[in-house]
GROMACS .gro file of C-alpha atoms in nm:
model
  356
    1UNK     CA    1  -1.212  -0.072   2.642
    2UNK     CA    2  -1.021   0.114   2.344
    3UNK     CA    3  -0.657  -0.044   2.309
    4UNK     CA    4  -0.421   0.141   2.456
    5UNK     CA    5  -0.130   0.332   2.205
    6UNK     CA    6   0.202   0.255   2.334
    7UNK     CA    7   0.560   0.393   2.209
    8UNK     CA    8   0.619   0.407   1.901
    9UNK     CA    9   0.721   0.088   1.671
   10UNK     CA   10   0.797   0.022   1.257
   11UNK     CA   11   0.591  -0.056   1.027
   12UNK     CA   12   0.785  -0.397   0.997
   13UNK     CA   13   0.746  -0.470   1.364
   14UNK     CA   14   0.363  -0.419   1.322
   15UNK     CA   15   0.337  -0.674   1.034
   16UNK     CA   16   0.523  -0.926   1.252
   17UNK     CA   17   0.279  -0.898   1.515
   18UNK     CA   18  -0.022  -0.894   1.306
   19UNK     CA   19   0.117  -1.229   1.157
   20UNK     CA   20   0.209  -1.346   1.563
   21UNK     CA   21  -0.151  -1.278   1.675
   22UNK     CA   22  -0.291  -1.435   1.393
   23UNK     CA   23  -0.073  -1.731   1.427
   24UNK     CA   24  -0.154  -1.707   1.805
   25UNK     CA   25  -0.549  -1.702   1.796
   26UNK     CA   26  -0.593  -1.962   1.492
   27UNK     CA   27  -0.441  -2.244   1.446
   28UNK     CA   28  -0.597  -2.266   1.117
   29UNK     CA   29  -0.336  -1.988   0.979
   30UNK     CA   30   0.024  -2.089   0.811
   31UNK     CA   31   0.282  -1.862   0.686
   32UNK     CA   32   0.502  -1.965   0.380
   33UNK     CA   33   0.755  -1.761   0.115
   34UNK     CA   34   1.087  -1.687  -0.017
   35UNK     CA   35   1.331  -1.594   0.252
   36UNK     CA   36   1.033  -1.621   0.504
   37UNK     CA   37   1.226  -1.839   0.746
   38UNK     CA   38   1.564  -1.640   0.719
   39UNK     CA   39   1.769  -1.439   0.972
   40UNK     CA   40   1.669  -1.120   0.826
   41UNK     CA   41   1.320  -1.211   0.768
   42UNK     CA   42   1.159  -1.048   0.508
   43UNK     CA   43   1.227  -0.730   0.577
   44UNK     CA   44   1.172  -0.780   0.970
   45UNK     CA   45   0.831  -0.882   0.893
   46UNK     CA   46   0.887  -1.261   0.982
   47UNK     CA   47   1.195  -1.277   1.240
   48UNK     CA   48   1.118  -1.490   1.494
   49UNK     CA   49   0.784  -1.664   1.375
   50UNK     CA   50   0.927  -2.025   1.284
   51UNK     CA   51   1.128  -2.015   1.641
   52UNK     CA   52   0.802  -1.959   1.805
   53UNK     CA   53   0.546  -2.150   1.579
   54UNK     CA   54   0.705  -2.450   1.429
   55UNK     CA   55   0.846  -2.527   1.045
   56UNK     CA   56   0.489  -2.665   0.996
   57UNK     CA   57   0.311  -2.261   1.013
   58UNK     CA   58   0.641  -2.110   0.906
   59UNK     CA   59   0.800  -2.211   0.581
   60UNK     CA   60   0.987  -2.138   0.306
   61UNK     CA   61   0.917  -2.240  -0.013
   62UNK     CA   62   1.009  -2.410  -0.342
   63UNK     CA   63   1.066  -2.148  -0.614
   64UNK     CA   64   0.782  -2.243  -0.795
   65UNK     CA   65   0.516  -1.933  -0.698
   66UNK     CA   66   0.220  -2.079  -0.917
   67UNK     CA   67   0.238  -2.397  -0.787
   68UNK     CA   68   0.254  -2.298  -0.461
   69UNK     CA   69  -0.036  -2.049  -0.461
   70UNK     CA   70  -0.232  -2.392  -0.608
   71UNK     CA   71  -0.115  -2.539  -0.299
   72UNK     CA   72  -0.252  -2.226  -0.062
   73UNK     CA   73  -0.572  -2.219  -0.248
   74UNK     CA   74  -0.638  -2.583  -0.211
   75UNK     CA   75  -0.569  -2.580   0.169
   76UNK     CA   76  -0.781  -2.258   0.182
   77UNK     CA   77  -1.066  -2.438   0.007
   78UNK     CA   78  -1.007  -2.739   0.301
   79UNK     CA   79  -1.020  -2.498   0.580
   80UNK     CA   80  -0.678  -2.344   0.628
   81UNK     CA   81  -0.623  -1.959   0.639
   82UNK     CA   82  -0.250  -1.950   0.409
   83UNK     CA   83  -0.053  -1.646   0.452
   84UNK     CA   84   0.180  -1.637   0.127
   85UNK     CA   85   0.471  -1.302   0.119
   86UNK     CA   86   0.626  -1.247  -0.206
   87UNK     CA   87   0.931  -1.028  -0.157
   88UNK     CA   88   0.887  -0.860  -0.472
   89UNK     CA   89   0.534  -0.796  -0.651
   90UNK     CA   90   0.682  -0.963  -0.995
   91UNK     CA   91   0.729  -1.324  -0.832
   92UNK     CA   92   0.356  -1.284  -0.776
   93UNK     CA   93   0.301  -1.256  -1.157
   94UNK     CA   94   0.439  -1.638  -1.200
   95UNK     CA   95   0.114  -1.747  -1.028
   96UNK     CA   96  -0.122  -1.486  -1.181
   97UNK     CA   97  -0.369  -1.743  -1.348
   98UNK     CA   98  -0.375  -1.881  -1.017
   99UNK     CA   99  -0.496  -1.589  -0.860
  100UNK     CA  100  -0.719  -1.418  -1.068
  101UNK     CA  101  -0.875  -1.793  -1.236
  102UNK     CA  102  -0.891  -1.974  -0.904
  103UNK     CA  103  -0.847  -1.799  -0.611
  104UNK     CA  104  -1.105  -1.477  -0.701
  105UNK     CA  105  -1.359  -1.704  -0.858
  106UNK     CA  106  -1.464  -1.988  -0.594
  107UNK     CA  107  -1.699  -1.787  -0.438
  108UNK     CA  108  -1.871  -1.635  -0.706
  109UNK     CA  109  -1.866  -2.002  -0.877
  110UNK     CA  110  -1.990  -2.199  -0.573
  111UNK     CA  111  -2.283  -1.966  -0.488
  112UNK     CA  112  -2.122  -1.851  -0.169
  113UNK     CA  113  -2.080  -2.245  -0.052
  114UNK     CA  114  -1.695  -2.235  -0.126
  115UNK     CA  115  -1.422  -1.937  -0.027
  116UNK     CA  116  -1.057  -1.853  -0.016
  117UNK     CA  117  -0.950  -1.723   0.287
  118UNK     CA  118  -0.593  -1.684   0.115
  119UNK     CA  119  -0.385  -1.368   0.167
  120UNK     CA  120  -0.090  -1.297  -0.087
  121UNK     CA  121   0.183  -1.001   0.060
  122UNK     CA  122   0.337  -0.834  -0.225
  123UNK     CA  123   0.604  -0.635  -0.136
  124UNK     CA  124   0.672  -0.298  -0.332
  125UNK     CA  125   0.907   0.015  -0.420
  126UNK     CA  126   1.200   0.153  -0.568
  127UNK     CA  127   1.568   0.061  -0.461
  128UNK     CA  128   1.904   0.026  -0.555
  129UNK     CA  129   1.852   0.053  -0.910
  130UNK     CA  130   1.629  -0.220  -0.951
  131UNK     CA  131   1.482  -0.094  -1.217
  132UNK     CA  132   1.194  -0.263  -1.494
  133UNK     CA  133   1.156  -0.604  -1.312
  134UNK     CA  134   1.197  -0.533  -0.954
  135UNK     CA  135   1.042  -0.165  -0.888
  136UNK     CA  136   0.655  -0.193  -1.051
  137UNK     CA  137   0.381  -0.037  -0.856
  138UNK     CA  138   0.101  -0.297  -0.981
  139UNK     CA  139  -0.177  -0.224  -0.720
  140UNK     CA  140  -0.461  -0.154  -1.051
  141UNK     CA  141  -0.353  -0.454  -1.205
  142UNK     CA  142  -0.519  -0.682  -0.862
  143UNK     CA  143  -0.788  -0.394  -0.796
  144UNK     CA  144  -0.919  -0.462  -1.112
  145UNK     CA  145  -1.051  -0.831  -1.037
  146UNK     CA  146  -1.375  -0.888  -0.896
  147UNK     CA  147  -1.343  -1.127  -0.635
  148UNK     CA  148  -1.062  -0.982  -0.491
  149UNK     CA  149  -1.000  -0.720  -0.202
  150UNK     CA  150  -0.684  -0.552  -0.211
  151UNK     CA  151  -0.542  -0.347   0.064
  152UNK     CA  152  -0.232  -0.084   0.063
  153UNK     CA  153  -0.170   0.076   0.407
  154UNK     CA  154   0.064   0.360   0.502
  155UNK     CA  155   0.149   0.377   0.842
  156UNK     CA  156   0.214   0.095   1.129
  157UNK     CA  157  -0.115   0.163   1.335
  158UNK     CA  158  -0.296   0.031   0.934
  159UNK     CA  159  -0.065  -0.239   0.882
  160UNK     CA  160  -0.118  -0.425   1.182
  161UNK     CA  161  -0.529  -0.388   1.187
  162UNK     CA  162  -0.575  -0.403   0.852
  163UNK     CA  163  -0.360  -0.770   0.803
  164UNK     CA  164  -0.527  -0.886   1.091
  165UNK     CA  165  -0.866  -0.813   0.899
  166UNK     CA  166  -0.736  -0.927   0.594
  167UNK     CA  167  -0.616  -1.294   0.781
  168UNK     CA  168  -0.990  -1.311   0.894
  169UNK     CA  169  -1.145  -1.227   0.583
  170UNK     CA  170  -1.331  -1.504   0.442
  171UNK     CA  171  -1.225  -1.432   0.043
  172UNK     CA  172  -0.849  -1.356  -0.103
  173UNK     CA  173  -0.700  -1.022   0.001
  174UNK     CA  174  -0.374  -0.888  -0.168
  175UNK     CA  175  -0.165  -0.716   0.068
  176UNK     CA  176   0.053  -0.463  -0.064
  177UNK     CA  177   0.357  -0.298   0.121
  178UNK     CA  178   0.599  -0.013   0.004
  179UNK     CA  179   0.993  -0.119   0.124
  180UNK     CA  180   1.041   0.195   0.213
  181UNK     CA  181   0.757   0.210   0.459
  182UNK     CA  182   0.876  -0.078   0.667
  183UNK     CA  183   1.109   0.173   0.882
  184UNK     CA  184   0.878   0.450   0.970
  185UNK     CA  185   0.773   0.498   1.306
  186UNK     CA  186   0.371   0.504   1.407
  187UNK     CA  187   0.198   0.461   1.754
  188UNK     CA  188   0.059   0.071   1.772
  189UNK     CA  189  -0.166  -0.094   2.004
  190UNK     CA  190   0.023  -0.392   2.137
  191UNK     CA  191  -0.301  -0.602   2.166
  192UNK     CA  192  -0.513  -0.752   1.886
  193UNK     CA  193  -0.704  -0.511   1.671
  194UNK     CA  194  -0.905  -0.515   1.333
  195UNK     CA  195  -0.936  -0.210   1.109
  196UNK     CA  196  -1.246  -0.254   0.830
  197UNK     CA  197  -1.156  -0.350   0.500
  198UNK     CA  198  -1.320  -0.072   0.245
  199UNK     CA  199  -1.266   0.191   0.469
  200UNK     CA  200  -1.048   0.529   0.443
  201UNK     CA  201  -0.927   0.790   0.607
  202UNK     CA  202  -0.894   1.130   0.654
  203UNK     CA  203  -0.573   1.199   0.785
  204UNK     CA  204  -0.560   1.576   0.803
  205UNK     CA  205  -0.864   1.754   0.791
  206UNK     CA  206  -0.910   2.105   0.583
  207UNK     CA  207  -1.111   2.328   0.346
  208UNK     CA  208  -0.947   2.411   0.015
  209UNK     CA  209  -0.820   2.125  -0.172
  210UNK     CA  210  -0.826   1.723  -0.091
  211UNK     CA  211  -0.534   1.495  -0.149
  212UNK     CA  212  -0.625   1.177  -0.218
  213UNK     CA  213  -0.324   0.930  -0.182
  214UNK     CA  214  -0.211   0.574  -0.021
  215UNK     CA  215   0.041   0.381   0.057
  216UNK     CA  216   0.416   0.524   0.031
  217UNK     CA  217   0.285   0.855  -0.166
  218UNK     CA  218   0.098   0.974   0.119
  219UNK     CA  219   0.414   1.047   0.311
  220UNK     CA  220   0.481   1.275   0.020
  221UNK     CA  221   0.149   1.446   0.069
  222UNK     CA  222   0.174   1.483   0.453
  223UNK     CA  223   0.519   1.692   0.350
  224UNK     CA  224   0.274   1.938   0.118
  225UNK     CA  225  -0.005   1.958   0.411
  226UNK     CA  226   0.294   2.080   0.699
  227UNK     CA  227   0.468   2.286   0.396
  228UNK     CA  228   0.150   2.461   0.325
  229UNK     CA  229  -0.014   2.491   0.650
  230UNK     CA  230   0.273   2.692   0.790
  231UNK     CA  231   0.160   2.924   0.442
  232UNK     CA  232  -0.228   2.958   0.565
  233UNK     CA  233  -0.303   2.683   0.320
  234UNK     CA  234  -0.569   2.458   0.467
  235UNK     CA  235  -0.559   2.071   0.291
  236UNK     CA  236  -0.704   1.782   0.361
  237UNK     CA  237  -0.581   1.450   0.315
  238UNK     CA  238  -0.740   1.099   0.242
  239UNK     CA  239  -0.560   0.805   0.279
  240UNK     CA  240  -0.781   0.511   0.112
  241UNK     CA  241  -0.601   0.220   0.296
  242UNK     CA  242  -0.807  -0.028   0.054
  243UNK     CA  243  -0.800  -0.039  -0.323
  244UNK     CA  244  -1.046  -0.297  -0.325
  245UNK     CA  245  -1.345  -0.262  -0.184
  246UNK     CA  246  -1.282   0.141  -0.303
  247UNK     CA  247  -1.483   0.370  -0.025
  248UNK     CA  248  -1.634   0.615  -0.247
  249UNK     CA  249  -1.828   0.784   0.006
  250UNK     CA  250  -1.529   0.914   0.230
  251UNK     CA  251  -1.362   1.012  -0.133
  252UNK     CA  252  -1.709   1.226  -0.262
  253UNK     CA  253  -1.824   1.359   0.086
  254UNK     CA  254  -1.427   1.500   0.088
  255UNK     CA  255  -1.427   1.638  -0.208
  256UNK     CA  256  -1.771   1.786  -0.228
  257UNK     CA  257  -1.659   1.970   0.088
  258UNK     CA  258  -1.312   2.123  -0.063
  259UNK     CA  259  -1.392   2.142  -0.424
  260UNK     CA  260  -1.088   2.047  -0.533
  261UNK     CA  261  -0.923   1.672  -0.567
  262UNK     CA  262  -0.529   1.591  -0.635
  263UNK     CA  263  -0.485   1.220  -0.690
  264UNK     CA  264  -0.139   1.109  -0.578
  265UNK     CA  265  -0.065   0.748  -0.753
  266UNK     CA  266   0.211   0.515  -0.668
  267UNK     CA  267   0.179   0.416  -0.995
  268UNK     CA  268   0.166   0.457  -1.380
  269UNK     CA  269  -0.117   0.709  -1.439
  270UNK     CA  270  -0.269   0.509  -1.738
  271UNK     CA  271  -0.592   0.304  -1.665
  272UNK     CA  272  -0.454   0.299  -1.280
  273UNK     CA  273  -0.594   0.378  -0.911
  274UNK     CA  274  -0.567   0.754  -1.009
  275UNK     CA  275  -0.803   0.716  -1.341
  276UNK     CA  276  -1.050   0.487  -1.127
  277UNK     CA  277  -1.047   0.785  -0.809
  278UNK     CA  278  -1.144   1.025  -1.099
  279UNK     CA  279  -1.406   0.838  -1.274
  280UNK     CA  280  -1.571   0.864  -0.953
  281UNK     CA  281  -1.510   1.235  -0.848
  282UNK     CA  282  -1.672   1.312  -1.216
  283UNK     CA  283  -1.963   1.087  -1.145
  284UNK     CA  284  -2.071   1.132  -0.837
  285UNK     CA  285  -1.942   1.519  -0.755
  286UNK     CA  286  -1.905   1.720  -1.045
  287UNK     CA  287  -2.150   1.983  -0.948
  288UNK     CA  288  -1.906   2.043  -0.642
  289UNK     CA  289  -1.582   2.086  -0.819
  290UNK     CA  290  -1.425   2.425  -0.815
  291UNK     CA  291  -1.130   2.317  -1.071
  292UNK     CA  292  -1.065   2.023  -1.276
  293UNK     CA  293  -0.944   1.722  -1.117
  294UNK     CA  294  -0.555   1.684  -1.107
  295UNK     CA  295  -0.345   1.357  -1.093
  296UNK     CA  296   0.014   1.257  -1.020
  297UNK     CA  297   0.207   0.951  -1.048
  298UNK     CA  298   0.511   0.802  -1.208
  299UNK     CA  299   0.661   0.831  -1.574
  300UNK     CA  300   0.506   0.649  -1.806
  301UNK     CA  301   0.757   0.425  -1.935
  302UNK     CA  302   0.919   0.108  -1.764
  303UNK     CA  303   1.139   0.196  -1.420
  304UNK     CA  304   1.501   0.275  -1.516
  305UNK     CA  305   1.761   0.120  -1.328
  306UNK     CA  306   2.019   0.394  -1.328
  307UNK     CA  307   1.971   0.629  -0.994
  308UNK     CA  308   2.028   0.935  -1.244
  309UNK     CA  309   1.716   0.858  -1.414
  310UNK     CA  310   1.506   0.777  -1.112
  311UNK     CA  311   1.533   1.119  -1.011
  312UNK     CA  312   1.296   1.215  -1.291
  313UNK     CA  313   1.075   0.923  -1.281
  314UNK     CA  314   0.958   0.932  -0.948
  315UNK     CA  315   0.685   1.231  -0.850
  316UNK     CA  316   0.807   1.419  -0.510
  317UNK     CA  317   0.687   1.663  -0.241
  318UNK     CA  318   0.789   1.990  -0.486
  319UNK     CA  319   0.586   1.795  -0.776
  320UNK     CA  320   0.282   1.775  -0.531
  321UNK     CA  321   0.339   2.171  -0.448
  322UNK     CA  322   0.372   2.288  -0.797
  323UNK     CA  323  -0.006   2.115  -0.904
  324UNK     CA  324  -0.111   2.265  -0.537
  325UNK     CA  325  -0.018   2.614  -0.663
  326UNK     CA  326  -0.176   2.570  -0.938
  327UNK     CA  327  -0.477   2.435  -0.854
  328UNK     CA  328  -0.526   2.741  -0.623
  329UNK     CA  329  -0.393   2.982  -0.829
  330UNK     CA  330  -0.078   3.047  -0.563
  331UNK     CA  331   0.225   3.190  -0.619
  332UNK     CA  332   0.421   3.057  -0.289
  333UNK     CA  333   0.729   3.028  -0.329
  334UNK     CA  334   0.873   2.603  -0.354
  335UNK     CA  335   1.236   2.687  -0.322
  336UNK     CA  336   1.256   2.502   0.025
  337UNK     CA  337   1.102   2.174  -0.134
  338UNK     CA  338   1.388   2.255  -0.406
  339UNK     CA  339   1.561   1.866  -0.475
  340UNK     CA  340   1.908   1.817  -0.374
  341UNK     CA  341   2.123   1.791  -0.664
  342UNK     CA  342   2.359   1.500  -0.472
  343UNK     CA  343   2.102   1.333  -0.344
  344UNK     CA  344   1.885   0.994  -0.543
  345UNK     CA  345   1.520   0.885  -0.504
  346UNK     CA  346   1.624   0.558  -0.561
  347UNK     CA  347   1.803   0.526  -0.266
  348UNK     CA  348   1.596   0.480   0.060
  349UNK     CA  349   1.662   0.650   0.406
  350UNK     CA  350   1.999   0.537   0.603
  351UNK     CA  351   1.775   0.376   0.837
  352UNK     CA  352   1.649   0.108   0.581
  353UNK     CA  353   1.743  -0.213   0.570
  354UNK     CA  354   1.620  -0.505   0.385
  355UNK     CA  355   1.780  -0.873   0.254
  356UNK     CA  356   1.962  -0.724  -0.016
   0.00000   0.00000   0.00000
């Protein structure tokens, strides 16, 4: 029997449950980070799960980030499942060697005898004017390691399947999630569920152009497909959900069909997701393509902290539109996607909340 979709919850919620039914069904799982125990809870993502499962699956932890992802690795290697949730993707860069030396290599090293069933949250997005060190979009930087599997949902319904997967996976998974998608609403199955790692999806279905996007950018692209539908403009959208393992089929069979691919990137365009998404459009459907290949993603130069400057450095729905236009030679007219002069993409919806 399918699971049944009940009201609709946040993104955050659905994290916390994936972590609860993990925690629930294997005793072999623990939960540690920064702030992981606190009121607020990472977000939401953690309230509750020490009350119900004990300080030893539920901890904080020292602020020492490399030698605690030693410490999840080793228990991995002994038979543990580690959860570890970095409330900002830089902490994660203090234990770097220990990911991308140790944790990616065991299995390839061992002949298959020896895994790390290790997953590492890292937390992502703009905010507050947190500028160079606290804002970085560094999804290319994981997806580029063999060995790893790296995952970057958009909506609640992905985030609960997909970390659920990603806690059963027998090799590391790094488990990205955009700040300001922890408050959006999505229809979740209340029971346990698994989505496939390596598998996309096509959110909106249509004829004349494909969006490719993930994570917090697709929102931005699901704008464009209402904006453009209500214009006679039929585009589909593919969310890729995982980095690593990249499903190139969904992205070619898409694009072969439309003619047309638009890359959205959360990132810097320079050897990121975008560059690897067009590598394989040019490889494997270039006889298909109506128009050259067009990508979009952030300035290329190091987050500014002032909100004045973020609204230039971060790509929007009317940047999206303008390349749309273009792409199919349109002349509609954008002035409804037109940017409010006293409003600031660095500051997230009223709704949001996080620690600080």
């Amino acid at each position: 029997m399918k699971n049944k979709l009940r009201k609709s919850i946040i993104f955050a919620n659905a994290i916390n449950e994936g972590l609860e039914i993990a925690l629930s069904e294997n005793k072999k799982v623990y939960v540690m980070g920064l702030g992981v125990p606190d009121p607020k809870g990472i977000f939401g993502t953690t309230i509750n799960l020490q009350k119900k499962y004990g300080k030893e699956r539920v901890m904080d932890m020292p602020l020492s980030e490399n030698g605690m992802t030693g410490v999840a690795i080793g228990t991995a290697l002994g038979g543990l499942r580690p959860v570890i949730t970095h409330q900002r993707v830089e902490f994660a860069l203090l234990s770097i060697e220990q990911i991308v030396n140790q944790a990616a290599k065991w299995y390839y090293m061992n002949a298959g005898q020896l895994s790390v069933p290790l997953v590492i949250r890292l937390i992502i997005g703009r905010g507050w004017g947190q500028g160079p060190q606290h804002a970085q979009s560094l999804e290319s930087w994981f997806s580029h390691i063999p060995g790893l599997k790296v995952v970057s949902p958009s909506t609640p319904f992905d985030a609960k399947g997909l970390l659920i997967s990603s806690i059963k996976d027998e090799n590391p998974v790094i488990f990205f999630e955009n700040r300001w998608l922890h408050n959006t609403f999505g229809k979740v199955p209340q029971t346990s569920y698994s989505i496939p790692l390596g598998k996309a999806k096509i959110v909106k279905k249509g004829k004349d152009l494909t969006i490719i996007s993930h994570s917090y950018m697709l929102l931005e692209a699901l704008k464009c497909y209402n904006f453009f539908k209500e214009r006679g403009v039929n585009i589909e959208v593919l969310d890729l959900r995982t980095l690593r393992p990249l499903d190139k089929i969904s992205i070619v069979n898409s694009v072969k069909k439309t003619g047309r691919a638009l890359v959205i990137d959360n990132g810097w365009l320079q050897y990121g997701i975008s560059s690897e998404i067009l590598s394989v459009i040019i490889e494997d459907a270039f006889k298909f393509l109506k128009s050259k290949p067009v990508r979009i993603g952030i300035e290329d130069v190091p987050c500014p902290s002032t909100r004045a400057l973020s609204n230039y450095y971060y790509p929007r729905t009317i940047d999206i539109a303008k390349k749309i236009n273009s792409m199919l030679k349109l002349k509609i007219n954008l002035d409804p996607l037109k940017f409010s002069p006293d409003m600031h993409l660095d500051i997230p919806d009223p709704n949001f909340k996080g620690p600080f």
